[in-house]
Short mmCIF file of C-alpha atoms (C1' of nucleotides) in Angstrom, two decimals:
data_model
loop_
_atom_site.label_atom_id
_atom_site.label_comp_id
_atom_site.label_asym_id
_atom_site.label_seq_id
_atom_site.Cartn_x
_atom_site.Cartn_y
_atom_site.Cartn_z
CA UNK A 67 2.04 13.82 -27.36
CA UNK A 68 1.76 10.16 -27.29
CA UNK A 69 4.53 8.23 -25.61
CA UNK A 70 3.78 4.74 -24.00
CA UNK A 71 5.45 5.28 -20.81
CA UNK A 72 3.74 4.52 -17.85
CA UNK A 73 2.32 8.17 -17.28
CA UNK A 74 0.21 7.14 -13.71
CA UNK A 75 3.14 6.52 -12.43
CA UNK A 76 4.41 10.59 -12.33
CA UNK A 77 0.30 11.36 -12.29
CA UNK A 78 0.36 9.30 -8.99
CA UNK A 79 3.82 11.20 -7.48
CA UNK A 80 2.33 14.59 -8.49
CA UNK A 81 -1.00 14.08 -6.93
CA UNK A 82 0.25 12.82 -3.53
CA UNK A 83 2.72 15.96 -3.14
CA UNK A 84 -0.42 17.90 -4.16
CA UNK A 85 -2.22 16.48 -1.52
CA UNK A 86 0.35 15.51 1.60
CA UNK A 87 1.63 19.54 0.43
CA UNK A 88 -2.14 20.87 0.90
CA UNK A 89 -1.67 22.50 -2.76
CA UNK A 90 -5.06 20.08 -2.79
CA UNK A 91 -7.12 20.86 0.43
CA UNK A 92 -9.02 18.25 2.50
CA UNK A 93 -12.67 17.59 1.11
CA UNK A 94 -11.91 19.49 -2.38
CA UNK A 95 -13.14 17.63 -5.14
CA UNK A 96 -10.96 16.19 -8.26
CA UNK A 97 -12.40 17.12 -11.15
CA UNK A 98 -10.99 14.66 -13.94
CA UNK A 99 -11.43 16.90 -16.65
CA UNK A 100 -9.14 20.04 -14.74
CA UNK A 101 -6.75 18.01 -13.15
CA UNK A 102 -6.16 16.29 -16.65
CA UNK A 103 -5.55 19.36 -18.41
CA UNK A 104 -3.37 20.96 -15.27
CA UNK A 105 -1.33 17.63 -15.76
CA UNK A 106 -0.98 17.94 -19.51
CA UNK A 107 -2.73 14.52 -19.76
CA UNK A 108 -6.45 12.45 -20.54
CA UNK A 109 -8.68 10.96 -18.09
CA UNK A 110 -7.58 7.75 -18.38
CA UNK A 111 -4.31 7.72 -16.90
CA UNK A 112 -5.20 9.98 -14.64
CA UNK A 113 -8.10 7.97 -13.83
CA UNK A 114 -5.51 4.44 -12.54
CA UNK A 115 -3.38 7.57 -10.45
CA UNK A 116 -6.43 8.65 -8.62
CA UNK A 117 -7.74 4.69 -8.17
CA UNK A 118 -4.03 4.35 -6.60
CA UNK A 119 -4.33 7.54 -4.18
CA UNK A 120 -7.74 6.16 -3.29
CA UNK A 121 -6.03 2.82 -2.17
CA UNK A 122 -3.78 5.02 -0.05
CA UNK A 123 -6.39 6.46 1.58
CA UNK A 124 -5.79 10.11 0.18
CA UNK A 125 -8.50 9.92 -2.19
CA UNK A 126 -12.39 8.92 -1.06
CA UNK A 127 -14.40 8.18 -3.78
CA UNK A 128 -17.93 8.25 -4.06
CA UNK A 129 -19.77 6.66 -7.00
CA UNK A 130 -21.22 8.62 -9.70
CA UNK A 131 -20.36 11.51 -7.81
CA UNK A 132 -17.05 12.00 -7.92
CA UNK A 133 -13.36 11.82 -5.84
CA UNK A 134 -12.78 13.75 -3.05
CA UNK A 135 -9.30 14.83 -1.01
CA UNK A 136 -9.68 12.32 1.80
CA UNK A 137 -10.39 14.85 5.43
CA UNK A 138 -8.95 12.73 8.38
CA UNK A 139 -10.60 13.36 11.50
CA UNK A 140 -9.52 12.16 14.52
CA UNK A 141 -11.53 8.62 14.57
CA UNK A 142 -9.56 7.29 12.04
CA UNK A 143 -6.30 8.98 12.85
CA UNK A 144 -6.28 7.46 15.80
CA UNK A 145 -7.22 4.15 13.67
CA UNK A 146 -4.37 4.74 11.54
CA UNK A 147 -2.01 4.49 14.60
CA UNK A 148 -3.25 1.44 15.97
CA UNK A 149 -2.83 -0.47 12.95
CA UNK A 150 0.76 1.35 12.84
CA UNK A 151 1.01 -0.36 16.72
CA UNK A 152 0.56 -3.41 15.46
CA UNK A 153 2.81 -3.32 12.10
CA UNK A 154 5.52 -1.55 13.42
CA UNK A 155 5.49 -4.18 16.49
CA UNK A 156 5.87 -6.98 14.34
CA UNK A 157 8.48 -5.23 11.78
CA UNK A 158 10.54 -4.53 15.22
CA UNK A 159 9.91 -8.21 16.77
CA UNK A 160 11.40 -9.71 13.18
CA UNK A 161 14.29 -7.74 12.63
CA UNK A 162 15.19 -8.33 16.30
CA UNK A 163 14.86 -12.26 15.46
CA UNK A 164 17.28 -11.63 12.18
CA UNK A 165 19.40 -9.71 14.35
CA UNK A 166 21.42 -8.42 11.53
CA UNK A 167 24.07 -5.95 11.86
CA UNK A 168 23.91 -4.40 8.55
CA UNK A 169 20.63 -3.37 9.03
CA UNK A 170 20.63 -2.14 12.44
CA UNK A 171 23.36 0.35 10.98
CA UNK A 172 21.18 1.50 7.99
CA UNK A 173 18.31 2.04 11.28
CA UNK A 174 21.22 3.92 13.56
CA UNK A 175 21.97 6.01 10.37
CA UNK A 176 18.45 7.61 10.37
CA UNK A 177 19.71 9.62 13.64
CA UNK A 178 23.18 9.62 13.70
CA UNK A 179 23.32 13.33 12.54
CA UNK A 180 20.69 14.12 15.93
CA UNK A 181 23.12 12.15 18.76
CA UNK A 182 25.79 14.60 19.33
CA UNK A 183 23.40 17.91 19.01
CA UNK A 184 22.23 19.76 21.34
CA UNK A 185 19.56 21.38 19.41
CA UNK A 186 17.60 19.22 17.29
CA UNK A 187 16.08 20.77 13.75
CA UNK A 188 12.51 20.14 13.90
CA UNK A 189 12.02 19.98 9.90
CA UNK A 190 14.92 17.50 9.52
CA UNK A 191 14.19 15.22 12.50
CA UNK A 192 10.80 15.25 10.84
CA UNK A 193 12.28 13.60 7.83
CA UNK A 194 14.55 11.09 9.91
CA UNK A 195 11.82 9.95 11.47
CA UNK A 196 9.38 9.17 8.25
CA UNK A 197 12.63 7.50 7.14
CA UNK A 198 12.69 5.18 10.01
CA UNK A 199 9.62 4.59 10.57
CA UNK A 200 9.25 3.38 6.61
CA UNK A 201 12.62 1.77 7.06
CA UNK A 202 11.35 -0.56 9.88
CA UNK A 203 9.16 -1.80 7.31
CA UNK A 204 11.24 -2.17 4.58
CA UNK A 205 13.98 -3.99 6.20
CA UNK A 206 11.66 -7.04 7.07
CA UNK A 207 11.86 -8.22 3.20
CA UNK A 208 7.78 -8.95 4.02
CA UNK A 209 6.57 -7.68 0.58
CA UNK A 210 2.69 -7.43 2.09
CA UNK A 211 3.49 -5.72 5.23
CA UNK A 212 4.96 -2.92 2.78
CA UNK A 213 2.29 -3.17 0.80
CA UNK A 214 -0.05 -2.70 3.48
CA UNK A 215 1.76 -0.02 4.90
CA UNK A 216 0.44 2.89 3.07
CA UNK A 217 0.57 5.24 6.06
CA UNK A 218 3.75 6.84 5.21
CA UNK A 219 1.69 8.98 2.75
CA UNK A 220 -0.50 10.15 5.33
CA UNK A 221 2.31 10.81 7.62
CA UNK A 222 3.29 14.55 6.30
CA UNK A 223 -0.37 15.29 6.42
CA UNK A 224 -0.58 14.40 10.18
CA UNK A 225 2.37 16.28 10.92
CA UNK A 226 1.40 19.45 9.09
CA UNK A 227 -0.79 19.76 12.35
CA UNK A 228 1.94 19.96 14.34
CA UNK A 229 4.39 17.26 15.83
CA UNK A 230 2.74 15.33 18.34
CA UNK A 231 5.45 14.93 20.51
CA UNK A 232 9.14 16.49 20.86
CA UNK A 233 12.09 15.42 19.19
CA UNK A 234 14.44 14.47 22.62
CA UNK A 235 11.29 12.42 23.77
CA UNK A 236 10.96 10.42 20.88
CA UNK A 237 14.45 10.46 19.99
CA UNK A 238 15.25 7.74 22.93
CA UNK A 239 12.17 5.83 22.09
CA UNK A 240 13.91 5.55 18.74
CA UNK A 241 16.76 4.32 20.61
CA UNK A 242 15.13 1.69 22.21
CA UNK A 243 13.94 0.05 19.54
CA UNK A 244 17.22 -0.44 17.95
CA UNK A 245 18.79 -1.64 21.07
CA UNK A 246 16.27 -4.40 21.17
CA UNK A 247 17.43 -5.07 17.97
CA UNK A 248 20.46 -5.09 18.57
CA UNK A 249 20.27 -6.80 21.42
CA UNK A 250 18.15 -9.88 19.36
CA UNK A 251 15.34 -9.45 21.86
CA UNK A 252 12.12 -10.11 19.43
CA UNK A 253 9.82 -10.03 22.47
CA UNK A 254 11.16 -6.13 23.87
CA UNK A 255 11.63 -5.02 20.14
CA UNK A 256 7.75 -5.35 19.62
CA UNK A 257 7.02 -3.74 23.22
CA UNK A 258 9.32 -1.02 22.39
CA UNK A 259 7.91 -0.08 18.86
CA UNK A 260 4.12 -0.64 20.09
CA UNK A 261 4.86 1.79 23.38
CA UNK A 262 6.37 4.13 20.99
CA UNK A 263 3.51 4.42 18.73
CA UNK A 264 1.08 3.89 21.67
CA UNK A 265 2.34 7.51 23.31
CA UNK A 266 1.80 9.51 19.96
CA UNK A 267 -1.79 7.52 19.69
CA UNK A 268 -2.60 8.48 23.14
CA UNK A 269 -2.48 12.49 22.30
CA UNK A 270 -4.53 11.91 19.49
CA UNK A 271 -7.16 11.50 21.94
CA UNK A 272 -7.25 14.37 23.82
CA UNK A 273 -6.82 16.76 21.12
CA UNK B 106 -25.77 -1.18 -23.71
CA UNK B 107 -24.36 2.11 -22.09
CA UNK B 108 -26.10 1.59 -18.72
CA UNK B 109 -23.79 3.95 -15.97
CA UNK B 110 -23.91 2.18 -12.98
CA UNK B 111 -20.87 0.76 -11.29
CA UNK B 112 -19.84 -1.95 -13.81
CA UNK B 113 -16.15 -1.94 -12.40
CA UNK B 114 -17.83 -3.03 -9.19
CA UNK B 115 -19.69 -6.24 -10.33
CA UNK B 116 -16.24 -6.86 -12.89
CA UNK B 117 -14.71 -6.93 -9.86
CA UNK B 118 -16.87 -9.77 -8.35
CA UNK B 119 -16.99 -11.64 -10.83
CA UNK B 120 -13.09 -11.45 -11.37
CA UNK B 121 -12.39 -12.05 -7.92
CA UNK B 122 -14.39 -15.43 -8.16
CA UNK B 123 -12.76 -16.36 -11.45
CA UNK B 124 -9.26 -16.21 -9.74
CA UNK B 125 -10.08 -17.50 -6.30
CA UNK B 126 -12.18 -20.77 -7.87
CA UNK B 127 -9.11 -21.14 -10.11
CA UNK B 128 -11.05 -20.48 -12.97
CA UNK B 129 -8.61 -17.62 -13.49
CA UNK B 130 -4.98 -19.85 -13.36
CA UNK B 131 -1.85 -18.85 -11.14
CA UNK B 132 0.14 -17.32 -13.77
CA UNK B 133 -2.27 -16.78 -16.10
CA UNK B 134 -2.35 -13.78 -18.01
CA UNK B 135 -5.26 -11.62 -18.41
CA UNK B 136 -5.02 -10.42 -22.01
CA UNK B 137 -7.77 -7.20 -21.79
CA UNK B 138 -9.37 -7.52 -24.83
CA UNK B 139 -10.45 -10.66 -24.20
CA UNK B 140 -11.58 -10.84 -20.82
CA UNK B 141 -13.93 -7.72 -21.46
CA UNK B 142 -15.43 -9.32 -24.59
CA UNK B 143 -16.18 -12.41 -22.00
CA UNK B 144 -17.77 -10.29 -19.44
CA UNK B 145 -19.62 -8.01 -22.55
CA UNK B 146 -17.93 -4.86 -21.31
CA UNK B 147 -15.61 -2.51 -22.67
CA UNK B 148 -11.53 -2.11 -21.52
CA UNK B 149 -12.22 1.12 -19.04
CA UNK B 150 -14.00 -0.59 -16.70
CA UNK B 151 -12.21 -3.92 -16.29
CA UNK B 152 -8.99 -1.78 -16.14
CA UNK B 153 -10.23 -0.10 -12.64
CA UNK B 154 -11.50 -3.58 -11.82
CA UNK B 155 -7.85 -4.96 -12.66
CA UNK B 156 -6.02 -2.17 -10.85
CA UNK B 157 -8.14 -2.91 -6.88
CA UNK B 158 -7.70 -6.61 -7.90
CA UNK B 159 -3.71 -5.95 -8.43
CA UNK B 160 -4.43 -4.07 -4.63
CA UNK B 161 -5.85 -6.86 -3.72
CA UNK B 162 -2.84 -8.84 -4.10
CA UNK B 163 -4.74 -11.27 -6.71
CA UNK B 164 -3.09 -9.99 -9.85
CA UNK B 165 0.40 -9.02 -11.14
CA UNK B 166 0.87 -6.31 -13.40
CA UNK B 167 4.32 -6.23 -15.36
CA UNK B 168 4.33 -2.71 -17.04
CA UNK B 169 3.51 -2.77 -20.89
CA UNK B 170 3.59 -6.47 -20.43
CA UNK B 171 0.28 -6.93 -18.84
CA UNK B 172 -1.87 -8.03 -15.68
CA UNK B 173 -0.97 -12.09 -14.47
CA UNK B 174 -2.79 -14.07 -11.79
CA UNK B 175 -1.01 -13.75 -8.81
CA UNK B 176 1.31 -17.06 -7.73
CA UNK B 177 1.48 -16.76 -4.74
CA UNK B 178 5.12 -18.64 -3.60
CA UNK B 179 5.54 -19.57 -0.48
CA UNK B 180 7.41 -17.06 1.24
CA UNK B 181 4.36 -14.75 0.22
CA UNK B 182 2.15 -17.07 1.91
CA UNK B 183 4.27 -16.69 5.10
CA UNK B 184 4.72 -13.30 5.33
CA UNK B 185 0.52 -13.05 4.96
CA UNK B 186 0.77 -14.91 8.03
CA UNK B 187 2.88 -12.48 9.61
CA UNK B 188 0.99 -9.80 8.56
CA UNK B 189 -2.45 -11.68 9.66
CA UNK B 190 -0.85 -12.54 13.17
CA UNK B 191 0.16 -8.73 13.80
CA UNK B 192 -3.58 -7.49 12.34
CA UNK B 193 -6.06 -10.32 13.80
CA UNK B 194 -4.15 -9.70 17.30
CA UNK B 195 -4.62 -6.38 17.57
CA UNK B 196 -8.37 -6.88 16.52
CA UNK B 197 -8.80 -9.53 19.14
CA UNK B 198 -7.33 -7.08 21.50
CA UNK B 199 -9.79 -3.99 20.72
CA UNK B 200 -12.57 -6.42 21.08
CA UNK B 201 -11.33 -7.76 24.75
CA UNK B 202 -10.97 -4.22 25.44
CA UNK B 203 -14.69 -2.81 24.56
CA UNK B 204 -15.68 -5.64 25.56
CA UNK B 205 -19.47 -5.76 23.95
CA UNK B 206 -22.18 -9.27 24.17
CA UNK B 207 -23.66 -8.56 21.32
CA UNK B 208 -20.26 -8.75 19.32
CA UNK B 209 -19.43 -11.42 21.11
CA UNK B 210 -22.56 -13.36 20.21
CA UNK B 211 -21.78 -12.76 16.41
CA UNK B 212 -18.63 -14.31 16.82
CA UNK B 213 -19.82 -17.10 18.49
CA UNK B 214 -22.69 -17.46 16.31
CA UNK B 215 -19.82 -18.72 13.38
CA UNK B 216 -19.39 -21.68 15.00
CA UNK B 217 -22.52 -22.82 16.61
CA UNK B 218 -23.12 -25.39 13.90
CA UNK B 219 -20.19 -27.22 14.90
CA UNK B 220 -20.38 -26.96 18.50
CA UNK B 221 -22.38 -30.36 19.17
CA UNK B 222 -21.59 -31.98 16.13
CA UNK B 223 -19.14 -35.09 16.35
CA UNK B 224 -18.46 -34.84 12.76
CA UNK B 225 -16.90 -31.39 11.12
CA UNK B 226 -18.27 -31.00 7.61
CA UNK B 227 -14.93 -29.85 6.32
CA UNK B 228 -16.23 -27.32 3.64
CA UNK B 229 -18.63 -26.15 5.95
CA UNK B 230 -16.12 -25.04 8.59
CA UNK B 231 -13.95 -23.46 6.16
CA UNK B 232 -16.87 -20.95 5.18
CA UNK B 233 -16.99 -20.77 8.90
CA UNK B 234 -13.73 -20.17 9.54
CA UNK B 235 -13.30 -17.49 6.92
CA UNK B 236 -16.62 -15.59 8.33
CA UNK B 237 -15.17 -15.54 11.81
CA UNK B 238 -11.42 -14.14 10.95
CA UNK B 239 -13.32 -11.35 8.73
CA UNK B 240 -15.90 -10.84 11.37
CA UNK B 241 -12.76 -10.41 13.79
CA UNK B 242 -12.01 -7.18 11.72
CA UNK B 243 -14.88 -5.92 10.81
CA UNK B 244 -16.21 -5.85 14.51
CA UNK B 245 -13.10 -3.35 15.61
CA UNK B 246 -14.65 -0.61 13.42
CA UNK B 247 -11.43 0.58 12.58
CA UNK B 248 -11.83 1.21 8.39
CA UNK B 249 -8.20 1.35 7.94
CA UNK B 250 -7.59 -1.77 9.83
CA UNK B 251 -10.75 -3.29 7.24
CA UNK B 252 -9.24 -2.20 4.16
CA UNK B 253 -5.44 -3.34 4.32
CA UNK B 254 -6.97 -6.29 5.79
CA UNK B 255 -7.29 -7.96 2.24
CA UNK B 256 -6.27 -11.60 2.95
CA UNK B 257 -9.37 -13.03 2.84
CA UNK B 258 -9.39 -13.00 -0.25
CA UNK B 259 -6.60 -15.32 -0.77
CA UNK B 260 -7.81 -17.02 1.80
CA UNK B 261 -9.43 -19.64 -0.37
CA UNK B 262 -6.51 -19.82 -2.75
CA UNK B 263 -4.95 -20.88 0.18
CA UNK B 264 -7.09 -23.68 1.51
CA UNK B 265 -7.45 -24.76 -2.09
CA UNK B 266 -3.85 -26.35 -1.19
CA UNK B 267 -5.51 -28.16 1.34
CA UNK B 268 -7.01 -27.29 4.64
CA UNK B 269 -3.51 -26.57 6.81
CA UNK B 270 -4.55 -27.87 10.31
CA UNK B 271 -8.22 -30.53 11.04
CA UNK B 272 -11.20 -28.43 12.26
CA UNK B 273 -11.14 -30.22 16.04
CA UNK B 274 -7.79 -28.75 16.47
CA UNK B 275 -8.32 -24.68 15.50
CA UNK B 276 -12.06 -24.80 16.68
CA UNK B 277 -10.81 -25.09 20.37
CA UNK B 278 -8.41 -22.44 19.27
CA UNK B 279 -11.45 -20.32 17.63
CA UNK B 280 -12.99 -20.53 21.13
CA UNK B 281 -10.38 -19.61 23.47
CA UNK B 282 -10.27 -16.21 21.09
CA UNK B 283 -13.69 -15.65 21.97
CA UNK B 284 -13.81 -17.07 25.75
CA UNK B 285 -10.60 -14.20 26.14
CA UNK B 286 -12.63 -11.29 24.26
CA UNK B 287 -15.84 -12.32 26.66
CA UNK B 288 -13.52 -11.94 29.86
CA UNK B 289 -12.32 -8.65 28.41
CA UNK B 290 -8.81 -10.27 28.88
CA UNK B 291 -7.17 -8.02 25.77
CA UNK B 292 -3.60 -9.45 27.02
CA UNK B 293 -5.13 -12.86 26.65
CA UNK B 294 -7.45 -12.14 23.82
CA UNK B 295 -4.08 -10.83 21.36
CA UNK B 296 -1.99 -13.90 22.80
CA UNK B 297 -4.51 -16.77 21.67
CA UNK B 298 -5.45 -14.64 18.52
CA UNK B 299 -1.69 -14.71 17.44
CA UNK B 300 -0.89 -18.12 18.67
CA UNK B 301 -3.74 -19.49 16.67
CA UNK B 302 -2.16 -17.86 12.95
CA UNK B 303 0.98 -19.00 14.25
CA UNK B 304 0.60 -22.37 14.64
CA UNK B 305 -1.11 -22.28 10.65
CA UNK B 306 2.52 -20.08 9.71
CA UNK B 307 5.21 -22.34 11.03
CA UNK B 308 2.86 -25.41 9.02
CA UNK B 309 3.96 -23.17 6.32
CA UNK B 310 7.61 -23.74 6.42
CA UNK B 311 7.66 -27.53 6.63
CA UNK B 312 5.34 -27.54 3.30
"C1'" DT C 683 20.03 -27.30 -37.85
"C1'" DT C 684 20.44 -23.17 -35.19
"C1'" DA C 685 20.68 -18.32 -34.73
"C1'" DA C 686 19.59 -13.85 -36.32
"C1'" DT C 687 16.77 -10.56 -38.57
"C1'" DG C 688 12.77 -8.38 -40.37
"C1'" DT C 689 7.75 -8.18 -40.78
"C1'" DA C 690 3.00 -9.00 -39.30
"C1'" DT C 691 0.11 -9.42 -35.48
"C1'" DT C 692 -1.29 -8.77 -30.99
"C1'" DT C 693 -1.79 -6.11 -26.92
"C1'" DT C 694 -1.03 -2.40 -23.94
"C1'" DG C 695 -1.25 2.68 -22.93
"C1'" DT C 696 -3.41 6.84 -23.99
"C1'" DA C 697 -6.69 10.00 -26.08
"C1'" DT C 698 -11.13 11.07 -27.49
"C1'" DA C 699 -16.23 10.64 -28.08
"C1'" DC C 700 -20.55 10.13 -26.28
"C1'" DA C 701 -24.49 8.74 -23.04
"C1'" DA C 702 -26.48 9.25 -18.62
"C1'" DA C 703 -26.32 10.90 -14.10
"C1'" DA C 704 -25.56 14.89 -11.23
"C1'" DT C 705 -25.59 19.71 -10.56
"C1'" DA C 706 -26.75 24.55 -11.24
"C1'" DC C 707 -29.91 27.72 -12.08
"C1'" DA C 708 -33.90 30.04 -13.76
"C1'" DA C 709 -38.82 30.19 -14.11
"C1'" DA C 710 -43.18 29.00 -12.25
"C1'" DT C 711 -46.16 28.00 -8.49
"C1'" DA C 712 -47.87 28.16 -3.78
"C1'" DT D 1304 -40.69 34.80 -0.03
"C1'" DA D 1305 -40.01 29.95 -0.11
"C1'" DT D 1306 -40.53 25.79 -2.69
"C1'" DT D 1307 -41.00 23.21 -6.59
"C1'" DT D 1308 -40.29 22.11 -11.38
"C1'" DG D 1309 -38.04 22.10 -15.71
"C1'" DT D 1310 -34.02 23.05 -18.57
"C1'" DA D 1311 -29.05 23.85 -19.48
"C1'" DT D 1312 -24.58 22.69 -18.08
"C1'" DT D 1313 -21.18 20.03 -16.04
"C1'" DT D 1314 -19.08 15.77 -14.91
"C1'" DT D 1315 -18.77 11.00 -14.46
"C1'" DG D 1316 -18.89 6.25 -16.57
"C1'" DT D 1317 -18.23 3.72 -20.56
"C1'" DA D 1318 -17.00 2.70 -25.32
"C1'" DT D 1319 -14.10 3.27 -29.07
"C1'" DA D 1320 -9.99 4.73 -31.81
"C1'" DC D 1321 -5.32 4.83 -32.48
"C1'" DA D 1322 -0.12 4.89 -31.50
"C1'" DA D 1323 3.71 2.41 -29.74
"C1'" DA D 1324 5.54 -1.41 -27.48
"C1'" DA D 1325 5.69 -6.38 -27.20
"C1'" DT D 1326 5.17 -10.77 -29.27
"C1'" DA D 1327 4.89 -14.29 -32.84
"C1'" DC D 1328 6.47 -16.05 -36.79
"C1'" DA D 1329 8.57 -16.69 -41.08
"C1'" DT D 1330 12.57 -15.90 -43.77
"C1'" DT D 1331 17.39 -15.63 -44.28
"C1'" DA D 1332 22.15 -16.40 -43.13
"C1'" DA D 1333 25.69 -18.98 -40.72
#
DNA sequence: TTAATGTATTTTGTATACAAAATACAAATA
DNA sequence: TATTTGTATTTTGTATACAAAATACATTAA
């Protein structure tokens, strides 16, 4: 079955749901040679999927030795969120500077199915919020800063450990940083995003 | 010669250099074949080289077309800025916040060539320059911060344009970083830090 | 002359083959 | 028994082989 498509490309989707899913557990090694024939394909285009994952921090690889399921502990968790502080502060300080009205709708859209409930559904606020968060990003048109911004894979895997915080908490922190959006106020749209992140990044450390 | 070390490693290097000195033109495609008879290695091993250079933001790749040198337009080069400013903040503010002499020593240490000299060797303070923003980083200890933090690599690419601002004007600047960072002022310390890539970013617009 | 078409060549994407390092494990030694 | 040593097996790193897509180029038709 040879057909030139660009097979890392579904190697690289499959993996990461393997991994973010837990089907792959934290620390277990990737042997090439299984993983190729589970995937119905050779090394070698496995082999430019797993240098990807690596790149996204799922994969650690050590030379000669072998790749390994990447185990987050807390240290660089934590890490994880201050770099999120900072991107996530910027992303919210330009869009408040472009101050445009089309995307602050596609941002309110994210939640608009969580403002008139009562009772919010955990797995699908879960979701809205990945969405935003990665939408924050996108919206800024800064092809780098998404680039960078690998976290969103990591996201599910932090969450498997249980939300950090509670929906209605967060939810108005969400809030906020649209209204300073909204509002075209760069310098409360950063302080907004950063506080937001800065809460969840606090817990970290006393878990 | 079948050797097993890390040849992609090395490839790397040696890439890296090719594309930053300019050896390696903007645009330029990198037809395989070729470049691995140049180096005396086989395809596998550049590929994995060419896929954490394409990471790296040096190279291109255009499915079943091929890997180019990167051109980096300059919209690109802004939003590096942006990125930089939000990143080498942050850092600035972690290292206000710990607050440690010896760190602060290394950073000094990049500059204390320059200090009582009248006259700024130009290529000399570049090097300088370059070793103090990737020092900023490095010092935080945060790995995740270190590895999307890949600019400084097209750092050089980017003076090769022409340094963007004279040495007597962003040395004070380099300074009142560290003088912020040795008061353990991380308010301060993230505000100069920022200012500093900002003033280099809005040169960007007018160029 | 220009545009279109078909063929040859090049180049990428993938699979496979093989060498060397790493690992597992059994036998030998203390 | 615990530790070392040597051998077999596994697995990675690299090279090569080959198919299909992309490109170059010449030939033909308008």
């Amino acid at each position: 079955m040879i057909e030139h498509q660009n097979l890392s490309e579904p190697i690289y989707d499959r993996l990461k749901e393997m991994i973010v899913s837990g089907e792959l557990k934290p620390g277990e090694k990737i042997v090439q040679e299984k993983i190729a024939e589970l995937l119905g394909v050779s090394r070698t285009p496995l082999m430019k999927a797993l240098l990807a994952l690596e790149n996204d921090f799922l994969l650690e690889s050590i030379p000669r030795r072998g790749m390994y399921v990447k185990t987050l502990n807390d240290k660089e968790l934590y890490d994880i969120y201050v770099c999120r502080e900072a991107l996530e502060g910027m992303a919210a300080r330009i869009l408040a500077e472009s101050n445009d009205s089309k995307q602050i709708a596609q941002l309110k859209n994210c939640f608009k199915s969580f403002n008139s409930e009562n009772k919010i559904n955990s797995n699908a606020y879960t979701k809205a919020d990945e969405a935003f968060h990665s939408l924050l990003i996108k919206l800024t048109g800064n092809a780098p800063l998404d680039k960078i911004y690998f976290f969103g894979s990591i996201y599910e895997k932090v969450i498997n450990r249980g939300l950090l915080r509670p929906p209605e908490e967060t939810l108005k922190e969400h809030h906020s940083i649209i209204k300073a959006i909204e509002e075209g106020d760069p310098y409360l749209a950063e302080k907004n995003a950063r506080e937001h992140i800065q809460k969840s990044r606090i817990l970290l450390l006393n878990k």
